[in-house]
Tab-separated table of C-alpha atoms in Angstrom:
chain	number	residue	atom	x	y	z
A	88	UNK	CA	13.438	-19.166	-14.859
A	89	UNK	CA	11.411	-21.854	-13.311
A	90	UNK	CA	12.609	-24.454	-16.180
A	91	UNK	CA	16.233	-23.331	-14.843
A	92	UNK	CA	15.586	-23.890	-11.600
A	93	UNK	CA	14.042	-27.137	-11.761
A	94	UNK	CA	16.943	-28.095	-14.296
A	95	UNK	CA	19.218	-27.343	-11.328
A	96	UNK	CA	18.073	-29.642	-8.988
A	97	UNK	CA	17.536	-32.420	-11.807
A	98	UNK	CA	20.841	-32.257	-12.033
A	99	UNK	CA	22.111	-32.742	-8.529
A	100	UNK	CA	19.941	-35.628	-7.969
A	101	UNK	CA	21.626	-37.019	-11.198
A	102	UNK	CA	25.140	-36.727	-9.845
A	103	UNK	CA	24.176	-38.286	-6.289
A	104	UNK	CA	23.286	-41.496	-8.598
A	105	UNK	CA	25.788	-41.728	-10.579
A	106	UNK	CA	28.517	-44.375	-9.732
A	107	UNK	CA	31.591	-43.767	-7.960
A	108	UNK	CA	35.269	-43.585	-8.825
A	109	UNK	CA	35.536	-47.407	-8.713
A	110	UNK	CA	32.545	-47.787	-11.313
A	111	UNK	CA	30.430	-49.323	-8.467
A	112	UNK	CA	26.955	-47.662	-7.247
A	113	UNK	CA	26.293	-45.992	-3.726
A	114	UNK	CA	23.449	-49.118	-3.178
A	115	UNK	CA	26.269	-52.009	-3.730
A	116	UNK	CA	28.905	-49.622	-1.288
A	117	UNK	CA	26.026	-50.020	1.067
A	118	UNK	CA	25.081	-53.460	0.730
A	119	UNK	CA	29.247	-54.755	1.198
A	120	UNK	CA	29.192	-52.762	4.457
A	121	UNK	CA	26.180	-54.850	5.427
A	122	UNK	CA	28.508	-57.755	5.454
A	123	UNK	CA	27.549	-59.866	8.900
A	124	UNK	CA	31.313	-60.279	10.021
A	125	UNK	CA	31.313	-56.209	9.975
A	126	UNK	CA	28.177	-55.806	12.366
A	127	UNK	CA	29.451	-54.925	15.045
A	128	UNK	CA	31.811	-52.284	13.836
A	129	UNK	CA	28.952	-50.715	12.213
A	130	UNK	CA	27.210	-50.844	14.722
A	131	UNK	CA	29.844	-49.099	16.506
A	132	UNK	CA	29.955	-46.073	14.185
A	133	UNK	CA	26.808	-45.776	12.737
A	134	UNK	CA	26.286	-42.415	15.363
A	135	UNK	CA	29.222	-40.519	13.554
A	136	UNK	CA	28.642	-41.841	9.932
A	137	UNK	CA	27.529	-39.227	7.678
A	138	UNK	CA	23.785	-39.181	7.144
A	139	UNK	CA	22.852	-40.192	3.316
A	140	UNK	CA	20.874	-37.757	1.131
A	141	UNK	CA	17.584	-39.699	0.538
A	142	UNK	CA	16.533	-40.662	-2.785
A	143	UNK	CA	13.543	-38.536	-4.369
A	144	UNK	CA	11.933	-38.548	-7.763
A	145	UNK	CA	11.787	-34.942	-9.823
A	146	UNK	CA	8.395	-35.746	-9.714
A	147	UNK	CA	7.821	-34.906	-5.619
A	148	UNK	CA	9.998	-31.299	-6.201
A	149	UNK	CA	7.589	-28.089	-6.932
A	150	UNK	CA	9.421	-25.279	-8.792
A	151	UNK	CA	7.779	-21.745	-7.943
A	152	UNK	CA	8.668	-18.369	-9.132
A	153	UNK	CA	5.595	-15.995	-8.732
A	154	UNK	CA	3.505	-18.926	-9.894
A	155	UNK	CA	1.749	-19.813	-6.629
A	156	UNK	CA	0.634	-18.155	-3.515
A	157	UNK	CA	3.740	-18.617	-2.033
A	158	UNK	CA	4.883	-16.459	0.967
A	159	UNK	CA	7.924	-15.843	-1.060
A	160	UNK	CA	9.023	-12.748	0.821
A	161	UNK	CA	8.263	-14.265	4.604
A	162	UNK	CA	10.280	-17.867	3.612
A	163	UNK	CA	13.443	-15.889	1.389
A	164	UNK	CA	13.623	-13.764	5.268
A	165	UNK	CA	13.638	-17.093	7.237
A	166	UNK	CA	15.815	-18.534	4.592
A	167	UNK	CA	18.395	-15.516	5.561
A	168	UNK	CA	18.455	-14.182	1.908
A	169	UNK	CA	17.785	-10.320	3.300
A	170	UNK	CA	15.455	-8.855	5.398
A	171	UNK	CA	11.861	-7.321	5.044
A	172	UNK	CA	12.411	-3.604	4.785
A	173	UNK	CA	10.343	-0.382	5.370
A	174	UNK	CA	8.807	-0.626	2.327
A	175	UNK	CA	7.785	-3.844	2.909
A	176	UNK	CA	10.231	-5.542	0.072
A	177	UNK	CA	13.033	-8.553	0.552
A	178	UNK	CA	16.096	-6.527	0.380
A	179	UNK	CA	19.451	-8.477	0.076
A	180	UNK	CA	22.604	-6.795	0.870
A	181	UNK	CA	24.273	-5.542	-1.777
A	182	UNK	CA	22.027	-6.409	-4.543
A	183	UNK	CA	18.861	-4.456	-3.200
A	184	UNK	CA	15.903	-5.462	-3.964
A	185	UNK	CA	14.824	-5.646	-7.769
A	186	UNK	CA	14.611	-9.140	-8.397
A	187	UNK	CA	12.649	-12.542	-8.881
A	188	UNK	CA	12.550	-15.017	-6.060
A	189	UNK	CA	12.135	-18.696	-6.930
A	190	UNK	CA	11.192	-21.531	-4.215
A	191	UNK	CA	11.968	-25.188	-4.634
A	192	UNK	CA	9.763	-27.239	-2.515
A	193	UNK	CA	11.544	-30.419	-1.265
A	194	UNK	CA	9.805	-33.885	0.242
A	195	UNK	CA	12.183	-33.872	3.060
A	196	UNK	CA	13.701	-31.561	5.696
A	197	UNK	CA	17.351	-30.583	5.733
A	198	UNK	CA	20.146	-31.089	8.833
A	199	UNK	CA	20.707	-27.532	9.237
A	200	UNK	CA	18.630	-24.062	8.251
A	201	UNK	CA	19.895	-20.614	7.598
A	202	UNK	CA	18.891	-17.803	10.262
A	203	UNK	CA	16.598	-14.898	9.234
A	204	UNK	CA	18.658	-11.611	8.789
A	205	UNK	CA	17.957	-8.914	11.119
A	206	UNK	CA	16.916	-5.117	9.597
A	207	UNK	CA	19.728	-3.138	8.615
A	208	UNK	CA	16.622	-0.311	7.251
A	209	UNK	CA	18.195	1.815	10.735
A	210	UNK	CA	16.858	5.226	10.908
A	211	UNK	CA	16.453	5.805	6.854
A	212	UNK	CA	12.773	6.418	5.623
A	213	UNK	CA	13.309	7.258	1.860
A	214	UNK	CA	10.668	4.725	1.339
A	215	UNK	CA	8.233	6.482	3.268
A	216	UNK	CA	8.505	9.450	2.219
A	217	UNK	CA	8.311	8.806	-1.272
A	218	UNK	CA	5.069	6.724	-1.447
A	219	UNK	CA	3.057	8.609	-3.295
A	220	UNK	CA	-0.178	8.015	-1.641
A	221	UNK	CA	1.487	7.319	2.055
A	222	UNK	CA	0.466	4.022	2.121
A	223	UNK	CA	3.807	3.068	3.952
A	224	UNK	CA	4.207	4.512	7.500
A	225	UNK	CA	6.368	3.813	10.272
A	226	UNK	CA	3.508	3.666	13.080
A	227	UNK	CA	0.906	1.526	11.482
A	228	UNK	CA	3.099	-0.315	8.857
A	229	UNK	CA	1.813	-0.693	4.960
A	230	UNK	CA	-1.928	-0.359	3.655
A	231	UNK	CA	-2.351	-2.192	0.659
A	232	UNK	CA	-5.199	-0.986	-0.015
A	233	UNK	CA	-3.860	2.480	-0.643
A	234	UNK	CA	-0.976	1.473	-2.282
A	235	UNK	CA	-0.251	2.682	-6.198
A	236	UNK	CA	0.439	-0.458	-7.483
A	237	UNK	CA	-2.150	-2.347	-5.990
A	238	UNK	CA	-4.989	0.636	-7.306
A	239	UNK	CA	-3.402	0.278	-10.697
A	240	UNK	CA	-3.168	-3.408	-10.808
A	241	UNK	CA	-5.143	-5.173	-8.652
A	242	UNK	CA	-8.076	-2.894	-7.703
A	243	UNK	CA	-10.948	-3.829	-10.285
A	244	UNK	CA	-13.127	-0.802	-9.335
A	245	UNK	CA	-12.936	2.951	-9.551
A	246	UNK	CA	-9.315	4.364	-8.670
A	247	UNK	CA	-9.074	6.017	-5.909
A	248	UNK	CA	-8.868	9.688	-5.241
A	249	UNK	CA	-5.510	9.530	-3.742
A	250	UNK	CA	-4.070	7.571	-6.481
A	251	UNK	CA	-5.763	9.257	-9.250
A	252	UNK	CA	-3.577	12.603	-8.324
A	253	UNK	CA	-0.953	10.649	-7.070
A	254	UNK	CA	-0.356	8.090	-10.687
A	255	UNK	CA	0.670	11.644	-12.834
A	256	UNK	CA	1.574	9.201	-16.353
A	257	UNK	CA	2.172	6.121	-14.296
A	258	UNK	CA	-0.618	3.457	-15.782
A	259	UNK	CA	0.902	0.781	-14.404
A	260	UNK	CA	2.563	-0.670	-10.969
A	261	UNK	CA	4.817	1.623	-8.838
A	262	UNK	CA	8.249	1.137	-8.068
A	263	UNK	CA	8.469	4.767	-6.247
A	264	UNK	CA	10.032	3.421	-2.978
A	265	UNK	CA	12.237	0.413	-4.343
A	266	UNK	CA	13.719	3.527	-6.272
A	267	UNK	CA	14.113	5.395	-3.210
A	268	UNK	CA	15.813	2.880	-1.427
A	269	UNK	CA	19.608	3.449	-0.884
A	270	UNK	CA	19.752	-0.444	-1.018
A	271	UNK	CA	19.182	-0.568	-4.677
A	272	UNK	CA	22.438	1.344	-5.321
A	273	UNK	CA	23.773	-1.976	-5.982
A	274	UNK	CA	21.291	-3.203	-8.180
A	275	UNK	CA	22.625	-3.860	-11.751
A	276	UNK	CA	20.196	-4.361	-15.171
A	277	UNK	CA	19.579	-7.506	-16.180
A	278	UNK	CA	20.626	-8.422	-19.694
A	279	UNK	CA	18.070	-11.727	-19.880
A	280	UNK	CA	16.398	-11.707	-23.484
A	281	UNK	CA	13.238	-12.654	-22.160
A	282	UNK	CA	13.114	-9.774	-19.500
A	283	UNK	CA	13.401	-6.779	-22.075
A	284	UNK	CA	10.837	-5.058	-22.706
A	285	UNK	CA	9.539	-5.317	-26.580
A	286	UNK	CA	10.625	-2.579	-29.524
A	287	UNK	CA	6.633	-2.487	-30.167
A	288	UNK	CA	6.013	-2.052	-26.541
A	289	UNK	CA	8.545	0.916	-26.357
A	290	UNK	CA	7.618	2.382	-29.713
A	291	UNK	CA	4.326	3.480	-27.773
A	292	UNK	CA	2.939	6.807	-28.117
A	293	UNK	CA	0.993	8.919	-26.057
A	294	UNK	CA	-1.738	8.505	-28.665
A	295	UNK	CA	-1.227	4.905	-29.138
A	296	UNK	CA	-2.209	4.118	-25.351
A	297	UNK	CA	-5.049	6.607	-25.796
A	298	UNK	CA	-6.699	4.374	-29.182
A	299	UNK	CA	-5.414	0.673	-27.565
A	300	UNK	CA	-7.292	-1.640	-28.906
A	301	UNK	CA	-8.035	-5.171	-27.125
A	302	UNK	CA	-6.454	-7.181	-29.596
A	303	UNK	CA	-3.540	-4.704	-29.754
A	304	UNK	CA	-3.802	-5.174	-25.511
A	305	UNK	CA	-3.555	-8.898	-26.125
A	306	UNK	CA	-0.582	-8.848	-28.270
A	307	UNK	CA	1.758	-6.437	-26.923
A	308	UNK	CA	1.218	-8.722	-23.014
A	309	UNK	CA	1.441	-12.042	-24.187
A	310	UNK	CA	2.884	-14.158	-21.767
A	311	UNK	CA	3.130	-11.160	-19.422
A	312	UNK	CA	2.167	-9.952	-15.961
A	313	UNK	CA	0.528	-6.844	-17.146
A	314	UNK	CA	-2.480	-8.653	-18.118
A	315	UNK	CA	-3.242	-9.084	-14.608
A	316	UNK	CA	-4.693	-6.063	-14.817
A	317	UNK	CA	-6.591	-6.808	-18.000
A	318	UNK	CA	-7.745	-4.697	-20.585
A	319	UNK	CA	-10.454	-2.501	-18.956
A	320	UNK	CA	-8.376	-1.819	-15.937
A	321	UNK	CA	-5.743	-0.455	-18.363
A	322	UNK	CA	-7.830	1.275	-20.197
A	323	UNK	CA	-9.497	2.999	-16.614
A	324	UNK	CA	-5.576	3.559	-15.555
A	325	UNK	CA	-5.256	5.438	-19.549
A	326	UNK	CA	-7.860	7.658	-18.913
A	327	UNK	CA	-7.196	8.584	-15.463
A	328	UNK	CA	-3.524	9.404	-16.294
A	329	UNK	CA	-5.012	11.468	-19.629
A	330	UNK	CA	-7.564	13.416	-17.425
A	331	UNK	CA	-10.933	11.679	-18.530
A	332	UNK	CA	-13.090	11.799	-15.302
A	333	UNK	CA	-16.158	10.559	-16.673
A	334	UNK	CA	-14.406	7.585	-17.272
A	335	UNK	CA	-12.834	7.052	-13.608
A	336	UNK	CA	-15.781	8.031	-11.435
């Protein structure tokens, strides 16, 4: 996704250089105009001439797409993609909010920005209620630190209590209030080869997580974002769901 993306705007700079209709360049249009007989006229008009897009090298753009501590959530708001919901998620209208965001930093500033989109959450709070360990509240806003999918994922200790009764077979991440949300009516699968899940990896047994091995760990999440976890917080996450509390503390 980020090779597309930087593809993208590879390609736009590509057509602002090629020539025109008449087989001349934008720099020689430029340079005729400069003619000293038409000074003044230019002169004249130069406040209602369009403003040229300024030359930059693929090399000054940055391509980003959860690769980067990017704010990607607070920018994609200002950017008017969606708004920040309840639960704390980008949601765009009608297309919820399961999805990738993707950031293309540019060396320049543009003539005119977007306005951030005001909440349309109203008086719904599905997402609240269905956090499993009620780390999303309406007073005091979200508590990361009691979130699922941050115990599951990012927590490198002992679970905690809450999440060990709240995780039932869950051993990864938690999605409960992006499912909740009415938004995400409108969501629709993806069908991108890359984004499917492997036969292997769905071929899994109850068993087969039980006995996972590290080099069976390594191959079944290479290249993906489970191994943020890594292996010995999946295996903690395996026993809690299976019931082993000598292992979890």
């Amino acid at each position: 996704m980020k090779a597309k993306l930087r593809e993208l705007v590879e390609a736009k700079l590509r057509v602002k250089e090629e020539p025109n209709s008449r087989g001349e360049s934008d720099s020689s249009d430029q340079s005729d105009l400069s003619d000293q007989s038409n000074q003044s006229e230019l002169s004249d008009q130069s406040d209602s001439s369009p403003k040229q897009s300024p030359q930059i090298s693929p090399s000054e753009i940055r391509v980003f797409v959860d690769t980067a501590p990017v704010l990607e959530r607070y920018w994609a708001w200002k950017a008017g993609l969606g708004w920040i919901g309840k639960s704390h998620q980008l949601i765009i209208p009608h297309a919820g909010s399961m999805f990738f965001l993707g950031e293309i930093f540019l060396p320049y500033e543009f003539d005119e920005y977007d306005e951030p989109m005001p909440s349309r959450c109203g008086n719904c709070r599905r997402c609240i209620d269905a956090c499993p360990t009620h780390a999303i509240t309406e007073a005091q806003g979200f508590d990361s630190v009691k979130c699922l999918s941050y115990q599951l994922i990012e927590n490198r200790g002992s679970l905690s209590e809450e999440a060990v009764s709240a995780m039932h077979d869950t051993i990864y991440g938690c999605d409960r209030c992006q499912t909740a949300c009415p938004w995400n009516k409108f969501a629709t699968p993806n069908t991108t080869p890359e984004f499917q899940p492997k036969p292997e990896l769905m071929a899994m047994t109850k068993d087969d997580w039980h006995n996972l091995t590290l080099e069976q760990y390594r191959k079944l999440f290479k290249g993906s974002a489970v191994k943020r976890v890594k292996f010995e917080g999946l295996k903690r996450n395996i026993a809690a769901a299976n019931g082993n509390s000598d292992v979890i503390e």
